Each structure stands twice: as structure tokens, then as C-alpha cells.
Amino acid sequence: MKQAYWDLDLIRLSAENAAVHLNKEFILIDNFDGTSEQINTDLEFVNHPVKLSFTIAIFCLSGRMSFQINLQDFELRANNLLVVLEGAIGEYRGMSDDTRIAVIAFASEYFQTALQIDATMTLQRRLYSSPLSEAMEESMAIYRLMKAKITETDNPFRKGALLGYTQVLTYNSYKYLLTADTEAEKLKEKSSRRQELYTQFIHEVQKSYTKERSISYYADVLCVTPKYLSQIVHQVSGRFAGDWITDFVILEAKALLKSRKYTIQQVADMLHFANQSFFGKYFKDKVGCSPSEYQKA
């Protein structure tokens, strides 16, 4: 079996057989001419979390493809778009044999000039997955133009052309994301205070879980008592606030350990544990094995 890509970065991604790239910083991958088995082989980190060091957009033309992103499950179907921002922790769960996808991955800073701040913030506020039915045909036409342009290695202006294509593709997508936002706002108006509090809690945990593991911290941020916060989170999600915090911490720990770039001590430091021993006990209690055993598995 091919070695798992615990350390998923653009350099590794650009080495895939199906990939074309510009300076290993802007990468296109699709399986239009092959089979899903090739993608499944290339992405052999199934059921193990990896932390992305780049931004990625996946266009699904047919079939089904499953992921977990920051503890949230996603299943892409025909005419769906999945956008995952740099820093997210994801697990690829596999795809059906009839799946056809196009992937665009890029260093977030590299193509920053193609985006405007307001549009970028809109995307960051959105859920990752959205239908793109009406725009898929045009999006794929642009993708094919990008793929042709990126192979023109003797063209000194291909970066500028790709920036232009990226702008068109991005703002076409934003149009449909904003439409979905409008519908989401209507639903939000009808939602209860409990749902809003739960949503705010998850947002704060995603921002601060590497440094803050106490319920009281998040309760203070949200101006409620720890007891009330845990009760509301449990009523909405069926799980207690402390469980959500723990899951995010463990997810990060697993991704860092499997990257094999850091020692256990370094992981403990990055997650702000008092020492390696305390981290080891915390990890084993939640996972059932020691950090070193998990790293070697």
C-alpha cells in the first residue's frame, strides 16, 4: 500500500500523477479521463485526520464523495462544490466508483490578489459545502481553460491569465453562496436562542481550542454560566460542551502526530499542555492508546 499522506501539502499534492501545477503553488487535479480508484489511491489518508496547509475547492460532477471537515460530515454529490480553507482538519472517507471530480488547490497567499476582502469573508462565514448546479457547466468550462493555460510553460503571462480565470470562477461561486446565505439568514431569524448559542460556541471553540480547553472560558466569552452553556449545547447537539472541546483537541493532536513532523513533546507544547506526561495521559484517556502508539500505527 502507498504510504499515507499524513503531511498533506502542496508539494506532495503536486507530485500526483493526475496533477498539473504552476510552481507547485497552484494545482489542478481531475479524474475525467481515469477512474475513481486512482484518486482513492492517491489520497490514501482515509480515516486519518490531516491539517491542510492550503485552500482547496472540489467540484463534484457525478457520484458521491465523503469527508469529515472539523468534525462535520460532508457528502458531495453531483453539482456540489466543497471549499475547505487553509488550517482546517479533514478526513477523506472515500468515493463511489462513478465519481468524477475537479480539484483546485492553491497557497492562500499566492492568489490573494485575485480576491477581495469582502468576498473572502463571505466564504469564511459559509458552510463548506454548497450546491452549484446552475453554475457547474460554466465552472467546468473555466476549469478546462485553466488546465490548458497552466500547461503553457513557455507563456510568461500564464500566472496573470490564471489570476483572471480564478477571479471569474470565484465570483461566480460567490453569487450562489450569497444566495444560500440569504436563505440561511431567513432560517436564522426563526431559530431559537439555544441554536444561536450552540453555533456561537462551536465557532469560538474552532478559534481557540488549541489554547483553551475549559468550559468556563467559552462561557465567559459568550456571557453565560458554564452550567447553562453545557446544558444548551447538550439540548441542541446531544453532546456536552466539554465533549466538543475534547474532540477538537484530539482531532488536532491526531493530525499533528500523524504528520510525523513533530515530536510528542512538540505536539504537547503546540496544544498548550503543561508537559508531555499530562498530554500523554489526556490523549490515552480519550483515544485508548498513547500518542507514540498512535503515531506508529
mmCIF file of C-alpha atoms in Angstrom:
data_model
loop_
_atom_site.group_PDB
_atom_site.id
_atom_site.type_symbol
_atom_site.label_atom_id
_atom_site.label_comp_id
_atom_site.label_asym_id
_atom_site.label_seq_id
_atom_site.Cartn_x
_atom_site.Cartn_y
_atom_site.Cartn_z
ATOM 1 C CA MET A 1 0.000 0.000 0.000
ATOM 2 C CA LYS A 2 1.181 3.500 -0.813
ATOM 3 C CA GLN A 3 2.432 5.428 2.210
ATOM 4 C CA ALA A 4 -0.291 7.599 3.704
ATOM 5 C CA TYR A 5 -0.053 11.324 3.179
ATOM 6 C CA TRP A 6 -0.189 12.432 6.776
ATOM 7 C CA ASP A 7 1.696 15.577 5.772
ATOM 8 C CA LEU A 8 -0.656 16.914 3.103
ATOM 9 C CA ASP A 9 0.893 19.969 1.482
ATOM 10 C CA LEU A 10 1.035 21.460 -1.985
ATOM 11 C CA ILE A 11 4.441 19.996 -2.785
ATOM 12 C CA ARG A 12 3.190 16.476 -2.099
ATOM 13 C CA LEU A 13 -0.090 17.134 -3.897
ATOM 14 C CA SER A 14 1.675 18.492 -6.980
ATOM 15 C CA ALA A 15 3.548 15.180 -7.357
ATOM 16 C CA GLU A 16 0.353 13.231 -8.043
ATOM 17 C CA ASN A 17 0.156 11.593 -11.457
ATOM 18 C CA ALA A 18 -3.026 13.444 -12.400
ATOM 19 C CA ALA A 19 -1.802 16.861 -11.241
ATOM 20 C CA VAL A 20 -0.768 19.866 -13.307
ATOM 21 C CA HIS A 21 0.625 22.858 -11.467
ATOM 22 C CA LEU A 22 2.194 26.277 -11.555
ATOM 23 C CA ASN A 23 5.320 26.391 -9.400
ATOM 24 C CA LYS A 24 3.745 23.815 -7.059
ATOM 25 C CA GLU A 25 1.598 26.643 -5.666
ATOM 26 C CA PHE A 26 -1.485 26.334 -7.866
ATOM 27 C CA ILE A 27 -2.599 22.792 -8.647
ATOM 28 C CA LEU A 28 -5.335 21.228 -10.757
ATOM 29 C CA ILE A 29 -6.344 17.564 -10.458
ATOM 30 C CA ASP A 30 -9.249 15.705 -12.055
ATOM 31 C CA ASN A 31 -10.247 12.165 -12.944
ATOM 32 C CA PHE A 32 -12.181 12.958 -16.133
ATOM 33 C CA ASP A 33 -10.049 10.503 -18.123
ATOM 34 C CA GLY A 34 -9.472 7.892 -15.443
ATOM 35 C CA THR A 35 -11.274 6.138 -12.624
ATOM 36 C CA SER A 36 -12.039 6.983 -9.024
ATOM 37 C CA GLU A 37 -9.697 4.193 -7.920
ATOM 38 C CA GLN A 38 -6.736 6.370 -8.987
ATOM 39 C CA ILE A 39 -7.916 9.223 -6.765
ATOM 40 C CA ASN A 40 -8.605 6.840 -3.909
ATOM 41 C CA THR A 41 -5.059 5.501 -4.200
ATOM 42 C CA ASP A 42 -3.515 8.942 -4.401
ATOM 43 C CA LEU A 43 -5.433 10.146 -1.370
ATOM 44 C CA GLU A 44 -4.589 7.218 0.852
ATOM 45 C CA PHE A 45 -5.166 9.020 4.147
ATOM 46 C CA VAL A 46 -8.652 7.588 4.581
ATOM 47 C CA ASN A 47 -9.978 7.783 8.135
ATOM 48 C CA HIS A 48 -6.950 9.685 9.406
ATOM 49 C CA PRO A 49 -7.075 13.450 10.000
ATOM 50 C CA VAL A 50 -4.754 15.796 8.155
ATOM 51 C CA LYS A 51 -4.381 19.530 8.604
ATOM 52 C CA LEU A 52 -4.401 21.375 5.298
ATOM 53 C CA SER A 53 -1.651 23.887 4.583
ATOM 54 C CA PHE A 54 -3.534 25.216 1.558
ATOM 55 C CA THR A 55 -7.030 26.104 0.359
ATOM 56 C CA ILE A 56 -8.874 23.594 -1.803
ATOM 57 C CA ALA A 57 -12.046 23.586 -3.892
ATOM 58 C CA ILE A 58 -13.574 20.311 -5.066
ATOM 59 C CA PHE A 59 -16.190 20.294 -7.823
ATOM 60 C CA CYS A 60 -18.226 17.075 -7.950
ATOM 61 C CA LEU A 61 -19.734 16.341 -11.361
ATOM 62 C CA SER A 62 -21.144 12.910 -10.577
ATOM 63 C CA GLY A 63 -21.159 10.193 -7.932
ATOM 64 C CA ARG A 64 -20.587 10.671 -4.208
ATOM 65 C CA MET A 65 -17.524 11.637 -2.173
ATOM 66 C CA SER A 66 -17.364 11.726 1.640
ATOM 67 C CA PHE A 67 -15.330 13.861 4.042
ATOM 68 C CA GLN A 68 -15.241 14.984 7.615
ATOM 69 C CA ILE A 69 -14.080 18.588 7.995
ATOM 70 C CA ASN A 70 -13.509 19.929 11.511
ATOM 71 C CA LEU A 71 -15.755 17.190 12.931
ATOM 72 C CA GLN A 72 -18.573 17.956 10.477
ATOM 73 C CA ASP A 73 -19.585 15.302 7.935
ATOM 74 C CA PHE A 74 -19.962 16.188 4.261
ATOM 75 C CA GLU A 75 -21.067 14.114 1.299
ATOM 76 C CA LEU A 76 -20.559 15.656 -2.102
ATOM 77 C CA ARG A 77 -22.990 14.710 -4.833
ATOM 78 C CA ALA A 78 -23.396 15.737 -8.451
ATOM 79 C CA ASN A 79 -23.124 19.520 -8.956
ATOM 80 C CA ASN A 80 -21.852 20.160 -5.429
ATOM 81 C CA LEU A 81 -18.905 22.370 -4.519
ATOM 82 C CA LEU A 82 -16.772 21.817 -1.418
ATOM 83 C CA VAL A 83 -14.427 24.592 -0.293
ATOM 84 C CA VAL A 84 -12.011 23.929 2.567
ATOM 85 C CA LEU A 85 -9.832 26.735 3.841
ATOM 86 C CA GLU A 86 -6.227 26.510 4.947
ATOM 87 C CA GLY A 87 -5.885 25.312 8.526
ATOM 88 C CA ALA A 88 -8.922 23.020 8.500
ATOM 89 C CA ILE A 89 -8.542 19.447 9.691
ATOM 90 C CA GLY A 90 -10.142 16.931 7.375
ATOM 91 C CA GLU A 91 -10.533 13.232 6.775
ATOM 92 C CA TYR A 92 -11.216 11.807 3.335
ATOM 93 C CA ARG A 93 -13.692 8.924 3.647
ATOM 94 C CA GLY A 94 -13.765 7.638 0.058
ATOM 95 C CA MET A 95 -15.905 7.917 -3.071
ATOM 96 C CA SER A 96 -18.214 5.884 -5.267
ATOM 97 C CA ASP A 97 -16.861 4.296 -8.456
ATOM 98 C CA ASP A 98 -18.801 6.693 -10.691
ATOM 99 C CA THR A 99 -17.438 9.832 -9.033
ATOM 100 C CA ARG A 100 -15.945 12.476 -11.299
ATOM 101 C CA ILE A 101 -14.315 15.486 -9.678
ATOM 102 C CA ALA A 102 -12.168 18.501 -10.437
ATOM 103 C CA VAL A 103 -9.854 19.830 -7.736
ATOM 104 C CA ILE A 104 -8.239 23.254 -7.450
ATOM 105 C CA ALA A 105 -5.680 23.682 -4.655
ATOM 106 C CA PHE A 106 -3.577 26.755 -4.026
ATOM 107 C CA ALA A 107 -1.468 28.561 -1.476
ATOM 108 C CA SER A 108 -3.808 31.031 0.171
ATOM 109 C CA GLU A 109 -1.371 33.933 -0.060
ATOM 110 C CA TYR A 110 -0.339 33.193 -3.615
ATOM 111 C CA PHE A 111 -3.607 34.120 -5.252
ATOM 112 C CA GLN A 112 -4.741 36.632 -2.645
ATOM 113 C CA THR A 113 -4.643 39.420 -5.232
ATOM 114 C CA ALA A 114 -7.416 37.643 -7.132
ATOM 115 C CA LEU A 115 -9.866 38.056 -4.254
ATOM 116 C CA GLN A 116 -11.438 40.951 -2.425
ATOM 117 C CA ILE A 117 -11.679 41.090 1.353
ATOM 118 C CA ASP A 118 -15.483 41.213 1.464
ATOM 119 C CA ALA A 119 -15.808 38.169 -0.759
ATOM 120 C CA THR A 120 -13.216 36.240 1.217
ATOM 121 C CA MET A 121 -15.030 36.986 4.485
ATOM 122 C CA THR A 122 -18.302 35.852 2.911
ATOM 123 C CA LEU A 123 -16.751 32.482 2.100
ATOM 124 C CA GLN A 124 -15.295 32.149 5.590
ATOM 125 C CA ARG A 125 -18.737 32.663 7.109
ATOM 126 C CA ARG A 126 -20.287 29.996 4.888
ATOM 127 C CA LEU A 127 -20.555 26.322 5.445
ATOM 128 C CA TYR A 128 -18.078 24.459 3.324
ATOM 129 C CA SER A 129 -20.480 22.637 1.034
ATOM 130 C CA SER A 130 -22.954 24.235 -1.345
ATOM 131 C CA PRO A 131 -24.920 23.252 -4.444
ATOM 132 C CA LEU A 132 -23.598 24.792 -7.633
ATOM 133 C CA SER A 133 -25.993 23.209 -10.112
ATOM 134 C CA GLU A 134 -26.667 26.227 -12.315
ATOM 135 C CA ALA A 135 -23.020 27.269 -12.464
ATOM 136 C CA MET A 136 -21.325 23.882 -12.806
ATOM 137 C CA GLU A 137 -21.213 23.824 -16.609
ATOM 138 C CA GLU A 138 -19.617 27.263 -16.766
ATOM 139 C CA SER A 139 -17.278 26.409 -13.872
ATOM 140 C CA MET A 140 -16.004 23.343 -15.702
ATOM 141 C CA ALA A 141 -15.505 25.352 -18.897
ATOM 142 C CA ILE A 142 -13.332 27.758 -16.904
ATOM 143 C CA TYR A 143 -11.533 24.850 -15.239
ATOM 144 C CA ARG A 144 -10.606 23.397 -18.633
ATOM 145 C CA LEU A 145 -9.320 26.785 -19.768
ATOM 146 C CA MET A 146 -7.207 26.967 -16.620
ATOM 147 C CA LYS A 147 -5.873 23.469 -17.211
ATOM 148 C CA ALA A 148 -4.881 24.339 -20.761
ATOM 149 C CA LYS A 149 -3.267 27.599 -19.681
ATOM 150 C CA ILE A 150 -1.295 26.093 -16.812
ATOM 151 C CA THR A 151 0.469 23.704 -19.213
ATOM 152 C CA GLU A 152 1.796 26.596 -21.347
ATOM 153 C CA THR A 153 5.176 26.540 -19.657
ATOM 154 C CA ASP A 154 6.663 28.895 -22.249
ATOM 155 C CA ASN A 155 3.981 31.553 -21.602
ATOM 156 C CA PRO A 156 5.367 34.302 -19.324
ATOM 157 C CA PHE A 157 1.832 35.623 -18.763
ATOM 158 C CA ARG A 158 0.130 32.419 -17.648
ATOM 159 C CA LYS A 159 0.071 33.478 -13.996
ATOM 160 C CA GLY A 160 -1.850 36.610 -14.915
ATOM 161 C CA ALA A 161 -4.247 34.606 -17.066
ATOM 162 C CA LEU A 162 -4.816 32.135 -14.246
ATOM 163 C CA LEU A 163 -5.494 35.018 -11.881
ATOM 164 C CA GLY A 164 -8.167 36.242 -14.271
ATOM 165 C CA TYR A 165 -9.773 32.815 -14.564
ATOM 166 C CA THR A 166 -9.628 32.458 -10.784
ATOM 167 C CA GLN A 167 -11.490 35.741 -10.319
ATOM 168 C CA VAL A 168 -14.266 34.691 -12.682
ATOM 169 C CA LEU A 169 -14.595 31.269 -11.085
ATOM 170 C CA THR A 170 -14.522 32.701 -7.573
ATOM 171 C CA TYR A 171 -17.147 35.373 -8.088
ATOM 172 C CA ASN A 172 -19.437 33.049 -9.996
ATOM 173 C CA SER A 173 -19.312 30.761 -6.964
ATOM 174 C CA TYR A 174 -19.864 33.637 -4.553
ATOM 175 C CA LYS A 175 -23.080 34.515 -6.367
ATOM 176 C CA TYR A 176 -24.580 31.167 -5.389
ATOM 177 C CA LEU A 177 -23.017 31.185 -1.946
ATOM 178 C CA LEU A 178 -24.612 34.577 -1.260
ATOM 179 C CA THR A 179 -27.983 33.254 -2.411
ATOM 180 C CA ALA A 180 -27.588 30.416 0.066
ATOM 181 C CA ASP A 181 -26.576 32.946 2.728
ATOM 182 C CA THR A 182 -29.803 34.866 2.183
ATOM 183 C CA GLU A 183 -31.838 31.709 2.711
ATOM 184 C CA ALA A 184 -29.764 30.848 5.774
ATOM 185 C CA GLU A 185 -30.459 34.279 7.270
ATOM 186 C CA LYS A 186 -34.188 33.725 6.869
ATOM 187 C CA LEU A 187 -33.905 30.441 8.697
ATOM 188 C CA LYS A 188 -31.735 32.018 11.363
ATOM 189 C CA GLU A 189 -34.426 34.567 12.144
ATOM 190 C CA LYS A 190 -36.714 31.683 13.036
ATOM 191 C CA SER A 191 -34.129 29.782 15.033
ATOM 192 C CA SER A 192 -34.117 29.747 18.795
ATOM 193 C CA ARG A 193 -31.664 31.372 21.159
ATOM 194 C CA ARG A 194 -30.422 27.884 22.010
ATOM 195 C CA GLN A 195 -29.404 27.144 18.428
ATOM 196 C CA GLU A 196 -27.685 30.513 18.102
ATOM 197 C CA LEU A 197 -25.756 29.945 21.334
ATOM 198 C CA TYR A 198 -24.651 26.498 20.181
ATOM 199 C CA THR A 199 -23.493 27.900 16.834
ATOM 200 C CA GLN A 200 -21.545 30.666 18.574
ATOM 201 C CA PHE A 201 -19.996 28.136 20.934
ATOM 202 C CA ILE A 202 -18.733 25.903 18.096
ATOM 203 C CA HIS A 203 -17.335 28.964 16.326
ATOM 204 C CA GLU A 204 -15.426 30.047 19.445
ATOM 205 C CA VAL A 205 -14.113 26.522 20.039
ATOM 206 C CA GLN A 206 -12.798 26.347 16.469
ATOM 207 C CA LYS A 207 -10.913 29.590 17.082
ATOM 208 C CA SER A 208 -9.411 28.776 20.469
ATOM 209 C CA TYR A 209 -9.343 25.030 21.205
ATOM 210 C CA THR A 210 -5.554 24.750 20.875
ATOM 211 C CA LYS A 211 -5.158 27.126 23.810
ATOM 212 C CA GLU A 212 -8.381 26.903 25.820
ATOM 213 C CA ARG A 213 -9.964 23.637 26.984
ATOM 214 C CA SER A 214 -12.170 24.805 29.845
ATOM 215 C CA ILE A 215 -15.922 25.275 29.509
ATOM 216 C CA SER A 216 -15.693 28.339 31.764
ATOM 217 C CA TYR A 217 -13.529 30.147 29.197
ATOM 218 C CA TYR A 218 -16.129 29.758 26.445
ATOM 219 C CA ALA A 219 -18.954 30.537 28.854
ATOM 220 C CA ASP A 220 -17.231 33.814 29.730
ATOM 221 C CA VAL A 221 -16.775 34.687 26.056
ATOM 222 C CA LEU A 222 -20.480 34.029 25.421
ATOM 223 C CA CYS A 223 -21.603 35.762 28.651
ATOM 224 C CA VAL A 224 -23.368 32.740 30.150
ATOM 225 C CA THR A 225 -22.617 30.364 33.014
ATOM 226 C CA PRO A 226 -20.687 27.141 32.337
ATOM 227 C CA LYS A 227 -23.632 25.062 33.553
ATOM 228 C CA TYR A 228 -26.085 26.848 31.286
ATOM 229 C CA LEU A 229 -23.746 26.596 28.289
ATOM 230 C CA SER A 230 -23.237 22.864 28.725
ATOM 231 C CA GLN A 231 -26.991 22.298 29.138
ATOM 232 C CA ILE A 232 -27.857 24.257 25.993
ATOM 233 C CA VAL A 233 -25.145 22.613 23.898
ATOM 234 C CA HIS A 234 -26.405 19.212 25.034
ATOM 235 C CA GLN A 235 -30.026 20.086 24.237
ATOM 236 C CA VAL A 236 -29.127 21.190 20.719
ATOM 237 C CA SER A 237 -26.465 18.645 19.772
ATOM 238 C CA GLY A 238 -26.993 15.728 22.130
ATOM 239 C CA ARG A 239 -23.441 16.139 23.399
ATOM 240 C CA PHE A 240 -21.981 18.208 26.230
ATOM 241 C CA ALA A 241 -19.801 21.262 25.652
ATOM 242 C CA GLY A 242 -16.777 19.541 27.153
ATOM 243 C CA ASP A 243 -17.090 16.687 24.667
ATOM 244 C CA TRP A 244 -16.967 19.088 21.718
ATOM 245 C CA ILE A 245 -13.874 20.816 23.097
ATOM 246 C CA THR A 246 -12.148 17.487 23.677
ATOM 247 C CA ASP A 247 -12.960 16.249 20.185
ATOM 248 C CA PHE A 248 -11.390 19.298 18.556
ATOM 249 C CA VAL A 249 -8.260 18.961 20.723
ATOM 250 C CA ILE A 250 -7.902 15.255 19.947
ATOM 251 C CA LEU A 251 -8.513 15.852 16.238
ATOM 252 C CA GLU A 252 -5.693 18.394 16.154
ATOM 253 C CA ALA A 253 -3.428 16.092 18.160
ATOM 254 C CA LYS A 254 -4.045 13.195 15.767
ATOM 255 C CA ALA A 255 -3.305 15.344 12.731
ATOM 256 C CA LEU A 256 -0.080 16.670 14.249
ATOM 257 C CA LEU A 257 1.076 13.235 15.357
ATOM 258 C CA LYS A 258 0.336 11.592 12.010
ATOM 259 C CA SER A 259 2.149 14.371 10.149
ATOM 260 C CA ARG A 260 5.329 12.912 11.657
ATOM 261 C CA LYS A 261 6.836 16.391 11.569
ATOM 262 C CA TYR A 262 6.738 16.880 15.332
ATOM 263 C CA THR A 263 7.840 15.064 18.445
ATOM 264 C CA ILE A 264 5.270 14.228 21.093
ATOM 265 C CA GLN A 265 6.766 16.968 23.267
ATOM 266 C CA GLN A 266 6.322 19.483 20.468
ATOM 267 C CA VAL A 267 2.705 18.443 19.964
ATOM 268 C CA ALA A 268 2.094 18.825 23.691
ATOM 269 C CA ASP A 269 3.610 22.306 23.548
ATOM 270 C CA MET A 270 1.610 23.297 20.461
ATOM 271 C CA LEU A 271 -1.608 22.299 22.228
ATOM 272 C CA HIS A 272 -0.553 24.135 25.397
ATOM 273 C CA PHE A 273 -0.392 21.153 27.741
ATOM 274 C CA ALA A 274 1.673 21.634 30.884
ATOM 275 C CA ASN A 275 4.022 18.827 29.912
ATOM 276 C CA GLN A 276 4.350 15.723 27.749
ATOM 277 C CA SER A 277 3.206 13.426 30.542
ATOM 278 C CA PHE A 278 -0.049 15.300 31.043
ATOM 279 C CA PHE A 279 -0.673 15.318 27.309
ATOM 280 C CA GLY A 280 0.020 11.573 27.115
ATOM 281 C CA LYS A 281 -2.484 10.800 29.859
ATOM 282 C CA TYR A 282 -5.097 13.080 28.275
ATOM 283 C CA PHE A 283 -4.629 11.510 24.841
ATOM 284 C CA LYS A 284 -4.676 7.894 26.084
ATOM 285 C CA ASP A 285 -7.787 8.537 28.161
ATOM 286 C CA LYS A 286 -9.648 9.844 25.105
ATOM 287 C CA VAL A 287 -8.206 7.651 22.337
ATOM 288 C CA GLY A 288 -7.323 4.422 24.122
ATOM 289 C CA CYS A 289 -3.647 4.369 23.202
ATOM 290 C CA SER A 290 -0.600 6.507 23.887
ATOM 291 C CA PRO A 291 0.491 9.270 21.481
ATOM 292 C CA SER A 292 3.538 7.228 20.464
ATOM 293 C CA GLU A 293 1.421 4.150 19.759
ATOM 294 C CA TYR A 294 -0.978 6.196 17.660
ATOM 295 C CA GLN A 295 1.871 7.844 15.761
ATOM 296 C CA LYS A 296 3.419 4.494 14.872
ATOM 297 C CA ALA A 297 0.153 2.754 13.917
#
